[in-house]
Every structure is written in structure tokens, then in C-alpha cells.
Short mmCIF file of C-alpha atoms and ligand atoms in Angstrom, two decimals:
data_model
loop_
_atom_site.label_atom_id
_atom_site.label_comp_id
_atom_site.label_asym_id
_atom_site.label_seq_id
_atom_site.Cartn_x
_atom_site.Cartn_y
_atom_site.Cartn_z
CA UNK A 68 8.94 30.89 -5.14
CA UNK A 69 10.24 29.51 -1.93
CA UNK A 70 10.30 32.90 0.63
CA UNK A 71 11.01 32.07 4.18
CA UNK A 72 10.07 35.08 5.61
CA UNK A 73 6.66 35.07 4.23
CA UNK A 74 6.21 31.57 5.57
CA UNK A 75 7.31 32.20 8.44
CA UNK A 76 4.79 35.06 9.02
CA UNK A 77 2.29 32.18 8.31
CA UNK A 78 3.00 31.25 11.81
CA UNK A 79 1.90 33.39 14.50
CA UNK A 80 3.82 31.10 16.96
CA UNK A 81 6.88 31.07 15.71
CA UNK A 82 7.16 35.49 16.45
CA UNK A 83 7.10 34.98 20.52
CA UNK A 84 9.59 34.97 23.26
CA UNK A 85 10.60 31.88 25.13
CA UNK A 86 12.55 32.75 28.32
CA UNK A 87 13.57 36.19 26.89
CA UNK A 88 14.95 34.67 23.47
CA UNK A 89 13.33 34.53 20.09
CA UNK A 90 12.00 30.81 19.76
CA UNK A 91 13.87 28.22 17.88
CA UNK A 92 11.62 25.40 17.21
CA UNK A 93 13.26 22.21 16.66
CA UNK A 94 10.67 19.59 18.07
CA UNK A 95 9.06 19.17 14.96
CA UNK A 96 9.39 15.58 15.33
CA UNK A 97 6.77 15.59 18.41
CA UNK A 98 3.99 18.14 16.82
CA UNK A 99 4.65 20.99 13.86
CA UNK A 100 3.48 24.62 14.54
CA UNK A 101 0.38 25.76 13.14
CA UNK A 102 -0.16 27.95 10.41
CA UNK A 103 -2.53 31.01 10.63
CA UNK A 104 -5.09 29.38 7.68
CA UNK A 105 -5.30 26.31 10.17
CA UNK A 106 -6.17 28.68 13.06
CA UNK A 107 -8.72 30.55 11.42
CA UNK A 108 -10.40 27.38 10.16
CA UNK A 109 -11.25 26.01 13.31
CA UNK A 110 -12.74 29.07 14.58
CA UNK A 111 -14.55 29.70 11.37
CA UNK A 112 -16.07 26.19 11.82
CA UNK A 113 -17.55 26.95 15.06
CA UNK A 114 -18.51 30.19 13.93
CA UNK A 115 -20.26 29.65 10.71
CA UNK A 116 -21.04 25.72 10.70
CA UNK A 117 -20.57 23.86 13.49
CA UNK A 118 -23.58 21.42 13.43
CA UNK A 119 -23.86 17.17 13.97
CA UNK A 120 -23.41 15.56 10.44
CA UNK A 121 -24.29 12.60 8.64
CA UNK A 122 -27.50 12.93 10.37
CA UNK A 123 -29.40 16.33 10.11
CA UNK A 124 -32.00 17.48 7.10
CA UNK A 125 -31.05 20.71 7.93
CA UNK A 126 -28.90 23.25 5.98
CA UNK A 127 -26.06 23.21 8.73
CA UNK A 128 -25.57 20.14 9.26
CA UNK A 129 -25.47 19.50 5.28
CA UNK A 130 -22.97 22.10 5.50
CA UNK A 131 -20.83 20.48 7.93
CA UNK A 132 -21.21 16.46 6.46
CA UNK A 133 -20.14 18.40 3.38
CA UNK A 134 -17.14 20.45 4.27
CA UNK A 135 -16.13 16.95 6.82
CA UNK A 136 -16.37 14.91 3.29
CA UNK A 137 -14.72 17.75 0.65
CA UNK A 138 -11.86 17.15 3.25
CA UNK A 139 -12.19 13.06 3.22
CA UNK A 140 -11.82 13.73 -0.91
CA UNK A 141 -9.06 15.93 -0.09
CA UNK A 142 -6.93 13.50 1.65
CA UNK A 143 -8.00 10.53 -0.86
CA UNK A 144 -6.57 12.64 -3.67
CA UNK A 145 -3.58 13.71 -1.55
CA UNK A 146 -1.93 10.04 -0.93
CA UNK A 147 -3.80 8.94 -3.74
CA UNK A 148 -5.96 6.22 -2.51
CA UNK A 149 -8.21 4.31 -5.07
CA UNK A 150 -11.41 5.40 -3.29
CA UNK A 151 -12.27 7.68 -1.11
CA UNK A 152 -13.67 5.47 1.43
CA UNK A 153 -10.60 3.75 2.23
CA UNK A 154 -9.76 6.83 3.56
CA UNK A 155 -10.90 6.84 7.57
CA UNK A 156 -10.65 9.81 10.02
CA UNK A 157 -8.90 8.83 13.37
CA UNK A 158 -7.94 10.50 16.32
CA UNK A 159 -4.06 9.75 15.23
CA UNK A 160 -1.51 7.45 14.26
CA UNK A 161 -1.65 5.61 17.58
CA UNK A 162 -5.74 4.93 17.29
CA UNK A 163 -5.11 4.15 13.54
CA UNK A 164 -2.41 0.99 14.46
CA UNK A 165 -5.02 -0.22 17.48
CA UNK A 166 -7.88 -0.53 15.11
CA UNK A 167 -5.73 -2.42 12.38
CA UNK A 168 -4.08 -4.48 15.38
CA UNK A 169 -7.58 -4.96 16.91
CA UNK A 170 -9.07 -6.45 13.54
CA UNK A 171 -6.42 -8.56 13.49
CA UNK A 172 -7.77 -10.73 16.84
CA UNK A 173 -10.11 -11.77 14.60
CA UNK A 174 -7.57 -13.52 11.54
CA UNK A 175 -4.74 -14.61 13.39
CA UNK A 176 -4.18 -18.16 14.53
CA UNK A 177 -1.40 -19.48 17.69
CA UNK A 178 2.27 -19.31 16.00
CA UNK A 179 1.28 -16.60 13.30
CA UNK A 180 3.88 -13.56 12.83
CA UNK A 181 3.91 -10.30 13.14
CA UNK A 182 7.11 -8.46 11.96
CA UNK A 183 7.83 -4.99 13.20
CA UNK A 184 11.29 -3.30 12.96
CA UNK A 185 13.57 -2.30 16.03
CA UNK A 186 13.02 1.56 14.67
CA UNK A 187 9.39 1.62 15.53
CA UNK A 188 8.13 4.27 17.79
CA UNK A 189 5.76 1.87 21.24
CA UNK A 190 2.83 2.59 18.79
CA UNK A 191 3.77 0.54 16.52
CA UNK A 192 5.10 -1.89 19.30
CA UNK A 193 2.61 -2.13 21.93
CA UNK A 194 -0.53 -2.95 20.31
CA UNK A 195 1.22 -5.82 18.21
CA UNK A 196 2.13 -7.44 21.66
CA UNK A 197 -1.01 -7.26 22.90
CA UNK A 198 -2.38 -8.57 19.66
CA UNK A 199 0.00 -11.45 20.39
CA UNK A 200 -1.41 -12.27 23.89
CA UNK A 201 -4.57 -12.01 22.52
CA UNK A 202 -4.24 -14.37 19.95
CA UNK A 203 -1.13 -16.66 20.47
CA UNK A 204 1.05 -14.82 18.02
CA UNK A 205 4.74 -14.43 17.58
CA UNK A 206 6.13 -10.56 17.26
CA UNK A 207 9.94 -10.95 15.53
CA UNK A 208 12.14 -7.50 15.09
CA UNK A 209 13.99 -6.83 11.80
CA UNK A 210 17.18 -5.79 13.15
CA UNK A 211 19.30 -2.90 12.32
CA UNK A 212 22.66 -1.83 11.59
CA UNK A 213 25.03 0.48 13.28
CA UNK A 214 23.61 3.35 10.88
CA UNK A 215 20.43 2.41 12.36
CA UNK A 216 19.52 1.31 9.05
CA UNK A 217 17.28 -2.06 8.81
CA UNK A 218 19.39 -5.34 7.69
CA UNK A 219 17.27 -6.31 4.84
CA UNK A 220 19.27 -9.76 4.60
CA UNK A 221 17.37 -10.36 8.04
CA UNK A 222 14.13 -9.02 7.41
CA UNK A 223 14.25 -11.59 4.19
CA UNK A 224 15.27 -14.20 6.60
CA UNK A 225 12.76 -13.47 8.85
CA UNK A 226 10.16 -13.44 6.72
CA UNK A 227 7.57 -16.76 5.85
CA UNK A 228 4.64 -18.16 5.31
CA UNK A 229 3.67 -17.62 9.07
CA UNK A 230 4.13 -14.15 8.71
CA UNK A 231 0.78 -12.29 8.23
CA UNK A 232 1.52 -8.95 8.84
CA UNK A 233 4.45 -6.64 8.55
CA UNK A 234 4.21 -3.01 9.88
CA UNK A 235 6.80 -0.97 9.74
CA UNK A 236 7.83 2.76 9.74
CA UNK A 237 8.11 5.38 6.43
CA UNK A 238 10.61 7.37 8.69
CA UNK A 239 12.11 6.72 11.91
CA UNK A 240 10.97 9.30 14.85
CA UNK A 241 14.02 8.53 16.67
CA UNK A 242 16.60 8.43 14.32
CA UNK A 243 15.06 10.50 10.86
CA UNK A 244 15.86 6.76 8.56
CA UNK A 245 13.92 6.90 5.72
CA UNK A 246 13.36 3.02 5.35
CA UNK A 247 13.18 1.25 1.65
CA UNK A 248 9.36 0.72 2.24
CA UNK A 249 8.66 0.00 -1.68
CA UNK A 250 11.04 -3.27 -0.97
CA UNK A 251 9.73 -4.08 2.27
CA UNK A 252 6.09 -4.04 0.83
CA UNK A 253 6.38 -6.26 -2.47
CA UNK A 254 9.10 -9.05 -0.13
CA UNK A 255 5.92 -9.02 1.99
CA UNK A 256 3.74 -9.61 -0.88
CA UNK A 257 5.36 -12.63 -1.46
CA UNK A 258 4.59 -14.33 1.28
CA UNK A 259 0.94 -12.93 1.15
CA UNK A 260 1.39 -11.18 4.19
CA UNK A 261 -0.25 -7.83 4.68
CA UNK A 262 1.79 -4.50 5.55
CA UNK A 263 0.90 -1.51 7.29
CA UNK A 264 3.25 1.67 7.24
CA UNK A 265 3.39 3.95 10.49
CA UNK A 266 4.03 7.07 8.39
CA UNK A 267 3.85 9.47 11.41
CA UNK A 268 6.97 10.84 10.39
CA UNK A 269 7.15 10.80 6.67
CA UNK A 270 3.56 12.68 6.07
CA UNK A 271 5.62 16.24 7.13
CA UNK A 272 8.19 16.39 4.42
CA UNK A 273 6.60 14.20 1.35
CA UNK A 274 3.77 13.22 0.00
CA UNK A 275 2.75 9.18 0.12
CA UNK A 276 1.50 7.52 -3.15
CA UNK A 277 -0.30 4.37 -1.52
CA UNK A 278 -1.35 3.10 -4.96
CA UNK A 279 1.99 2.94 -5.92
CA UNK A 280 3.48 1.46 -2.87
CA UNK A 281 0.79 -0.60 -2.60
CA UNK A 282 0.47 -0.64 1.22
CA UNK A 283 -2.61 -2.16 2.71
CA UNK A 284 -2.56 0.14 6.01
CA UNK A 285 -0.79 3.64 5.93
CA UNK A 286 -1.83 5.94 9.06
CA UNK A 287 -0.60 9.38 9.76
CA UNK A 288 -1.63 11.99 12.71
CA UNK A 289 -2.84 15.15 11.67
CA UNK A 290 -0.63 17.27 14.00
CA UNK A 291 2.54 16.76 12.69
CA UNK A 292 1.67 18.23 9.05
CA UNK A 293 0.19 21.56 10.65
CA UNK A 294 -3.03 20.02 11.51
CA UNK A 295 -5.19 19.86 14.92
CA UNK A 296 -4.50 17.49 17.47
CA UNK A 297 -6.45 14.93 17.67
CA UNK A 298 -6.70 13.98 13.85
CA UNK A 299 -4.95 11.46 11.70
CA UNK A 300 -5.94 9.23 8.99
CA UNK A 301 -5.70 5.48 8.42
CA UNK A 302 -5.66 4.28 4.69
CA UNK A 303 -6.92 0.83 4.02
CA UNK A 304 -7.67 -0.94 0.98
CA UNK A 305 -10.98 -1.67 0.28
CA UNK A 306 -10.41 -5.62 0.43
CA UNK A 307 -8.56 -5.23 3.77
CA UNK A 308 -11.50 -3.07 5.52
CA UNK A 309 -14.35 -5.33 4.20
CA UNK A 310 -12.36 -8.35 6.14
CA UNK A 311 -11.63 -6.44 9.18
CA UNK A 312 -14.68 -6.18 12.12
CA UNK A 313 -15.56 -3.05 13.58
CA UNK A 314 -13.24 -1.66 16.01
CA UNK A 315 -15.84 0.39 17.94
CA UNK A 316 -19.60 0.03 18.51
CA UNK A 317 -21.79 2.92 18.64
CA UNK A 318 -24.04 5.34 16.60
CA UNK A 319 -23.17 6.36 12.53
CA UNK A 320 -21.13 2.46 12.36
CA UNK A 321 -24.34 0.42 11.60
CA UNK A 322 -27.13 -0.58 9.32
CA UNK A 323 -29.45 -1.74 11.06
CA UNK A 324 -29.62 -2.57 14.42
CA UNK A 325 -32.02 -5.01 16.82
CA UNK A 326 -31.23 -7.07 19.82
CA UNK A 327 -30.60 -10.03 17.68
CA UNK A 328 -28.57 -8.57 14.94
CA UNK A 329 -26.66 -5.59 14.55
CA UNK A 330 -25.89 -5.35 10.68
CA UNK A 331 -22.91 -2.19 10.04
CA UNK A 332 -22.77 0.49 7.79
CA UNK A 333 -20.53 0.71 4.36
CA UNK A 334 -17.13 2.17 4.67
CA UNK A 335 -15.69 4.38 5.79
CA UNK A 336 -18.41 4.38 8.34
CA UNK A 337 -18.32 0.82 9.57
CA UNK A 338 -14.81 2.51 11.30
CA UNK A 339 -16.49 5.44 12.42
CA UNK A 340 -18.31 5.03 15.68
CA UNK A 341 -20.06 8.08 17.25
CA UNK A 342 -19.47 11.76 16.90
CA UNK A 343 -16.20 12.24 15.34
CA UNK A 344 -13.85 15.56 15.68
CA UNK A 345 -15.56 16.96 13.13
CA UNK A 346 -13.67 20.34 12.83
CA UNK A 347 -10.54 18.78 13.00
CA UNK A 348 -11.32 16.18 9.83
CA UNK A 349 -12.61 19.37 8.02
CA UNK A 350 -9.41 21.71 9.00
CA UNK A 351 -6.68 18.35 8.65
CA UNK A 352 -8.12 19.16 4.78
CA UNK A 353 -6.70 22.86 5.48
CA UNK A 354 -3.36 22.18 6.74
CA UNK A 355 -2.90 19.39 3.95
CA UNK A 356 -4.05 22.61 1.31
CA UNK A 357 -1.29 24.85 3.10
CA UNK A 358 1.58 22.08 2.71
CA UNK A 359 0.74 21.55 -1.22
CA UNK A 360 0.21 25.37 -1.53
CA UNK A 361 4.31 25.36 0.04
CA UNK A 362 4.56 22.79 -2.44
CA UNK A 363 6.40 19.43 -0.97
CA UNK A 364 9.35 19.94 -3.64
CA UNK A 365 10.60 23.07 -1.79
CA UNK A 366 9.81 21.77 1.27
CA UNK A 367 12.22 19.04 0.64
CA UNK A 368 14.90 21.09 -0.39
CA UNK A 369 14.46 23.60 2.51
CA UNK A 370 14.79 20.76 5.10
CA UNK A 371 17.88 19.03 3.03
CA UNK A 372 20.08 22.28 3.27
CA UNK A 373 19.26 22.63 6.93
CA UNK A 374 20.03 18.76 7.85
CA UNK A 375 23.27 19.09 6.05
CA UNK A 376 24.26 22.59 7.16
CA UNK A 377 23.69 21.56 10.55
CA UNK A 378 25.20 18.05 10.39
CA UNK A 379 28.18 19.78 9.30
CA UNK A 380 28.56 22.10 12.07
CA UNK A 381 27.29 20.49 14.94
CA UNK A 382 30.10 17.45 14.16
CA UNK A 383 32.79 20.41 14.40
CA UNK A 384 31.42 20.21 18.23
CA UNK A 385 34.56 17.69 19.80
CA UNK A 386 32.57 14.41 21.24
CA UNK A 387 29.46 15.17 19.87
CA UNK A 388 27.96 11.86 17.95
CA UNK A 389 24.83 11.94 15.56
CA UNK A 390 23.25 8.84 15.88
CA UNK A 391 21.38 7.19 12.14
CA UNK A 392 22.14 7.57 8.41
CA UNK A 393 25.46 8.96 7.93
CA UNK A 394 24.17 9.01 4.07
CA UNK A 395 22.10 12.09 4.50
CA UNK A 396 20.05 10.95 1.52
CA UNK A 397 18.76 8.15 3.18
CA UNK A 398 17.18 10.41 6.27
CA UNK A 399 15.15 13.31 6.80
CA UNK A 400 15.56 16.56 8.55
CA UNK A 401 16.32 14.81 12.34
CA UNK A 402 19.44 15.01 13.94
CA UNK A 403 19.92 12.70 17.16
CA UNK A 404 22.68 13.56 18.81
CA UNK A 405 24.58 12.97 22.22
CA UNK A 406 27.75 14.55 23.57
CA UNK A 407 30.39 11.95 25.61
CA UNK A 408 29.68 12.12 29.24
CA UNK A 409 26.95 14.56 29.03
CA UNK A 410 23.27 13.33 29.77
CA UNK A 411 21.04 14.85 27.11
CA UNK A 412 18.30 16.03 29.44
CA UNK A 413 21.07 18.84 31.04
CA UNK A 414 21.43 19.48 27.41
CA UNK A 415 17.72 20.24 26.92
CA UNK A 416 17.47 22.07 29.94
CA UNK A 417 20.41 24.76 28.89
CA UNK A 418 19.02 25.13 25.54
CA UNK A 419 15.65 25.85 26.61
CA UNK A 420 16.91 28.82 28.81
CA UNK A 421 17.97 30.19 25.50
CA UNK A 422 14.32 29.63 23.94
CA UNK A 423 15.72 26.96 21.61
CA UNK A 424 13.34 23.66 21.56
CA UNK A 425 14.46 20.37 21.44
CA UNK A 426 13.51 17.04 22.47
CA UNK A 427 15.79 14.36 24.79
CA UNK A 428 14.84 11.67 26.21
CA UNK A 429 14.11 8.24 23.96
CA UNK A 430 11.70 9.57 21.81
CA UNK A 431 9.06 6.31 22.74
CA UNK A 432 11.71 4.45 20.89
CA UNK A 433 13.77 2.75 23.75
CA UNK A 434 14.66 -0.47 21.73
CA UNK A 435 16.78 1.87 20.17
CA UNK A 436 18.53 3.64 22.45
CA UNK A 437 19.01 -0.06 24.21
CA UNK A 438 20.89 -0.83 20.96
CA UNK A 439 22.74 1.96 21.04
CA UNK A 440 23.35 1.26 24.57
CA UNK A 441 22.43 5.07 25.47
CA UNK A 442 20.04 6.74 27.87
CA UNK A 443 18.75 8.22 25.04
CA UNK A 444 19.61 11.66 22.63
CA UNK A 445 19.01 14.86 22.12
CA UNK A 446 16.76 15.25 19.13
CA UNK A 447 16.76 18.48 16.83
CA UNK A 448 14.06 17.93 14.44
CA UNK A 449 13.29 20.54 11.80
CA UNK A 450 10.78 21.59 9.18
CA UNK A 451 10.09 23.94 6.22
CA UNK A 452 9.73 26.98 8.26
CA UNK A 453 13.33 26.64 10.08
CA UNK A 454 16.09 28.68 9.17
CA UNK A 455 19.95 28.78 8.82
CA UNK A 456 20.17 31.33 11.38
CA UNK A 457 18.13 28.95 13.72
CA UNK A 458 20.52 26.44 13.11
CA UNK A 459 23.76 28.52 14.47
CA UNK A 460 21.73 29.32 17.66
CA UNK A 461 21.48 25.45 18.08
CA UNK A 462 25.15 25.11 17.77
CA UNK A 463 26.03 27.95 19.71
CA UNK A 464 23.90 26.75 22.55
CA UNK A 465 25.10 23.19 22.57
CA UNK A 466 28.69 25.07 22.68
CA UNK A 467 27.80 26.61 25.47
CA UNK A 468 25.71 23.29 27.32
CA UNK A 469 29.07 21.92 26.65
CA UNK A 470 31.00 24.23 28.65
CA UNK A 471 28.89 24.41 30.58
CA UNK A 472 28.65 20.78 32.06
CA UNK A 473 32.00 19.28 31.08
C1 PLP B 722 4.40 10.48 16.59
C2 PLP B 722 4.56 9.11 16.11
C3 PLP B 722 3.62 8.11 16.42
C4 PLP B 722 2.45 8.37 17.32
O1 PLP B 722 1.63 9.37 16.81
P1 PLP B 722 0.46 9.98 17.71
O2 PLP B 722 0.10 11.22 16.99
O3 PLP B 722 1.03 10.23 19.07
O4 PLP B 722 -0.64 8.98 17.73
C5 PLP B 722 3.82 6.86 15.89
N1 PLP B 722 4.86 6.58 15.10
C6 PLP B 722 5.78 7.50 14.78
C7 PLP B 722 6.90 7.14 13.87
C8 PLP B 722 5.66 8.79 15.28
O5 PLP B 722 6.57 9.69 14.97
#
């Protein structure tokens, strides 16, 4: 049984007073709240276990390289990887793309392609560009529609025997499309070319099956789904991370090393230089534990009444414009929105006087607010733990904004 209230106690945060007014959190899209099992984990780590791992004989620092791996199995059996070391702790979705991008240096030729879509958040721009001036590459956009949908047409045109990589969003940050990965992957296939998936944004509301999509790269941070900060995995299969070097040098990544050879450890830790953020790995485990104890069926269906409950009233607001999937099945719980002649930053700024979050701004996506030929939007995102009521604050407030500055 789905009970919001009880959830909702889960998270201390979401009780306090911003600027006098009961929070409304609707920046999900930038970090999720944390529950009170995550908080308690990472003080109960340095409490009762904190200790070095992979390295100690002694009891806590089994303790720790044993609650650090329990959580590496955890996440394995949660996107359901094949093994459990394809499964490699990063510091984020941003660190997970630069190591795949990095490893890259080392396979591309002058004139190979990269494809990346014209939803992508700058992580999954930037480091492909600098891959390219690294190695003589050529990065080409799948374009997208007015719906801010991708033109599949294109991205079959686009694609060729030159192209090596593809790497491409689950969901878009910006805009909340849910893009037809499955398709995108096996078209790839085709041409032999590997794909990665940024799924930054799809980890919060369902749960990837990377067998089944048959991905070669899917990374994810671990505080958007209620983890720490500072924690995200990258899933590669086992082919893909025996071909790629090591990204970083450095203790716990090697065999065996001399001043004439350096020989590198198995996987995962080949990818693992130096000391990682241990409690985070272990307590990422703990927030994945909470979202499967929520269960990701009614977290689905929480976050599909709210996107259509507030679609529905915030387009009663005259000159307001959501911007993405008008089919609300083909997007998740983001709403990007502008009002004519209002800049969405004064927007922000009201509604945070009334303690309701949101983001404006481009949302490090500003090839698409360039094709929507906008400074940017105002960006409600929600989650699970968001409410109805929450919902007609927003759209009282942007009422108000309105009034305010028109
Ligand atoms: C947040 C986000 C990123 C970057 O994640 P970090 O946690 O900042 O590394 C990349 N892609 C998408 C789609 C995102 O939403």
C-alpha cells in the first residue's frame, strides 16, 4: 500500500520552513531529498565501520570491503547486469561518461563518429568534443522535433559504418522525454557501433534492465534516487571494460607494479583508482533498498497522476507553454514551462518567496533552449513523495508571479 503521508515522514527535509512557507520541492530533477534510512546509514558507517577496504586483515576493514561489495551485488541485481563486476562505483554520471569517453582516445581513428542527441544534458556533450579533438573525430546531433522528441528518420540517416559510438539519454533533464532507447540500441547494433545511455534521469522513477536493452555503457548518479552525493554507477559489459584502458592510475587499479611494467587489476578494480567514497557506495545500496521497498510500480503511478494533474492546470494559466511530449506517456514527471514575456528566473524568484522550489535557467541543456529559441524554462520536476496539494501551491504561485510581473 501506497501511503503518502507515511512516506513523506520518511523525509525529515521535506517537514521545514522555507521563507515562512511549508516547502514544496519540485527540483527533483537537480538532486532528490533524502530519506531518513539513507541518513542514518551514513552515520552508522562512521560509527560502527568506517575502516580502508580491499586492503586490511583486520575485522573492520573486512567489515567495510564487505558491506562496500553486498552493495556492488545490490546494484548488479538491481539493473540486472550479467556480473557483478561490470558494475563500477563512480563519483556520478558526469565521471562515469569521462571514463567511457576517455577509453575511447584509445579506439578511435580521424573521421570516426560519435552520435549524441540535441536532448543531452553538457555531460553527455562536453567530453565527446573533447574526445573529438583528441582523436580527430566527428560528433553529429540526432535532431528533434517540435515535441522535443528525437527524429528517428534522422538518427537512421545519420547513422554508418563510421559511427562507433552512440550515447544518448534514457530521459531528458530538460524536457522529461522518455526516448525509445530499446530502438536506438539494436539500429546501433547494426552498424556495430557501441551505445552508452546517460540514465541520470530515468534511474528515479524506473528500474533499468541492461541485459535486456542490451546497452554497453549505462551510468547513473547516486543523488538523484535518494542517495549521497558524490556516488553513481557506470555499467559496462564485460567485453567493453576488458578493451577499455584505465582511466586513472593509482593504488587498488593494479597487479603488479615496477618501473618497467605496471600490469592492472581484474574488474571492477582496473576502474577503481585509490580510496573510493566508501560510505557512499555502501549507503547508494540503501537508498536503492528504500526505492524497491516504495516499490517502482507505485512510484510510477504516483508521479503519472501528478504530471497530468498539473499539466492540466497549469495550461488553464493564459500564455503559459509546456515545452516536450504533449503525449504524457512518452515523458516523465517534468514539466518545462515558460510564460509569454516573462523571463523564468523572476518566476523562480517569486515562487521561492513562497517556499516552493523550482529550477529556471537551461538546465545544462542550452542546445535546447537554442532550438526552442528561449532563454531557457522554468522546470517543475517531481517525485514519489510530492503531493496534489503541492501541485495547487505551484499553480497558485505562478498565478500570482504572473500578476505579478505582467
Ligand atoms: C544530472 C544529469 C547529469 C549529470 O549528473 P551529475 O550527477 O551532475 O554527474 C547528466 N545527464 C543527465 C540527463 C542529468 O540529468
Amino acid at each position: 500500500m501506497f501511503d503518502i503521508q507515511k512516506i513523506r515522514a520518511d523525509f525529515p527535509i521535506l517537514s521545514r520552513q522555507i521563507n515562512g512557507r511549508p516547502l514544496v520541492y519540485f527540483d527533483n530533477g537537480a538532486t532528490s531529498q533524502k530519506p531518513k534510512a539513507v541518513i542514518d546509514e551514513i552515520a552508522e558507517y562512521y560509527n560502527e565501520i568506517n575502516a580502508n577496504i580491499h586492503r586490511g586483515v583486520h575485522t573492520l576493514s573486512q567489515l567495510a570491503t564487505d558491506a562496500y561489495e553486498a552493495s556492488r551485488e545490490k546494484i548488479r541485481a538491481h539493473i540486472n547486469a550479467e556480473f557483478t563486476h561490470e558494475v563500477l562505483f563512480t563519483s556520478g554520471t558526469t565521471f562515469g561518461i569521462n571514463l567511457v569517453a576517455n577509453g575511447f582516445a584509445s579506439i578511435l581513428k580521424p573521421g570516426d563518429e560519435i552520435l549524441v542527441s540535441a536532448l543531452e544534458h553538457h555531460s553527455n556533450i562536453v567530453p565527446w568534443q573533447l574526445l573529438c579533438e583528441r582523436t580527430g573525430a566527428i560528433l553529429k546531433v540526432i535532431p528533434i522535433d517540435e515535441n522535443g522528441e528525437l527524429i528517428l528518420s534522422e538518427y537512421e540517416k545519420l547513422l554508418s559504418d563510421n559511427t562507433k559510438i552512440v550515447a544518448v539519454n534514457h530521459i531528458s533533464n530538460a524536457l522529461g522525454t522518455l526516448n525509445p532507447i530499446k530502438a536506438l540500441i539494436d539500429k546501433a547494433h547494426e552498424k556495430s557501433a557501441a551505445v552508452l545511455i546517460d540514465g541520470a534521469q530515468a534511474t528515479p522513477h524506473l528500474k533499468p534492465d541492461v541485459q535486456e536493452l542490451d546497452c554497453d555503457f549505462y551510468v547513473f548518479s547516486g543523488h538523484k534516487i535518494c542517495g549521497p552525493t558524490g556516488t553513481g554507477i557506470l555499467y559496462g559489459k564485460e567485453s567493453w571494460l576488458n578493451k577499455l584502458p584505465p582511466y586513472q592510475g593509482g593504488g587498488e587499479m593494479i597487479r603488479e607494479v615496477s618501473f618497467e611494467k605496471t600490469t592492472y587489476a581484474d574488474l571492477p578494480h582496473k576502474f577503481e583508482a585509490g580510496t573510493p567514497n566508501i560510505e557512499g557506495g555502501i549507503v547508494l545500496g540503501t537508498a536503492i533498498d528504500y526505492l524497491n521497498a516504495v516499490g517502482f510500480g507505485n512510484i510510477q503511478e504516483q508521479e503519472r497522476d501528478l504530471l497530468a494533474y498539473a499539466t492540466e492546470k497549469l495550461l488553464e494559466i493564459e500564455g503559459l507553454k509546456i515545452f516536450g511530449p504533449t503525449d504524457l506517456s512518452r515523458k516523465t514527471a517534468v514539466i518545462s514551462f515558460n510564460i509569454d514575456g516573462i523571463h523564468p528566473y523572476d518566476i523562480g524568484v517569486i515562487l521561492d518567496k513562497m517556499g516552493i522550489a523550482v529550477r529556471t535557467g537551461h538546465h545544462c541543456a542550452q542546445p535546447i533552449m537554442s532550438f526552442f529559441c528561449i532563454p531557457g524554462t522554468v522546470r517543475a520536476s517531481f517525485s514519489f513523495y510530492n503531493t496534489r496539494e503541492e501541485i495547487d501551491l505551484l499553480v497558485s504561485g505562478v498565478k500570482k508571479a504572473k500578476m505579478m510581473l505582467s
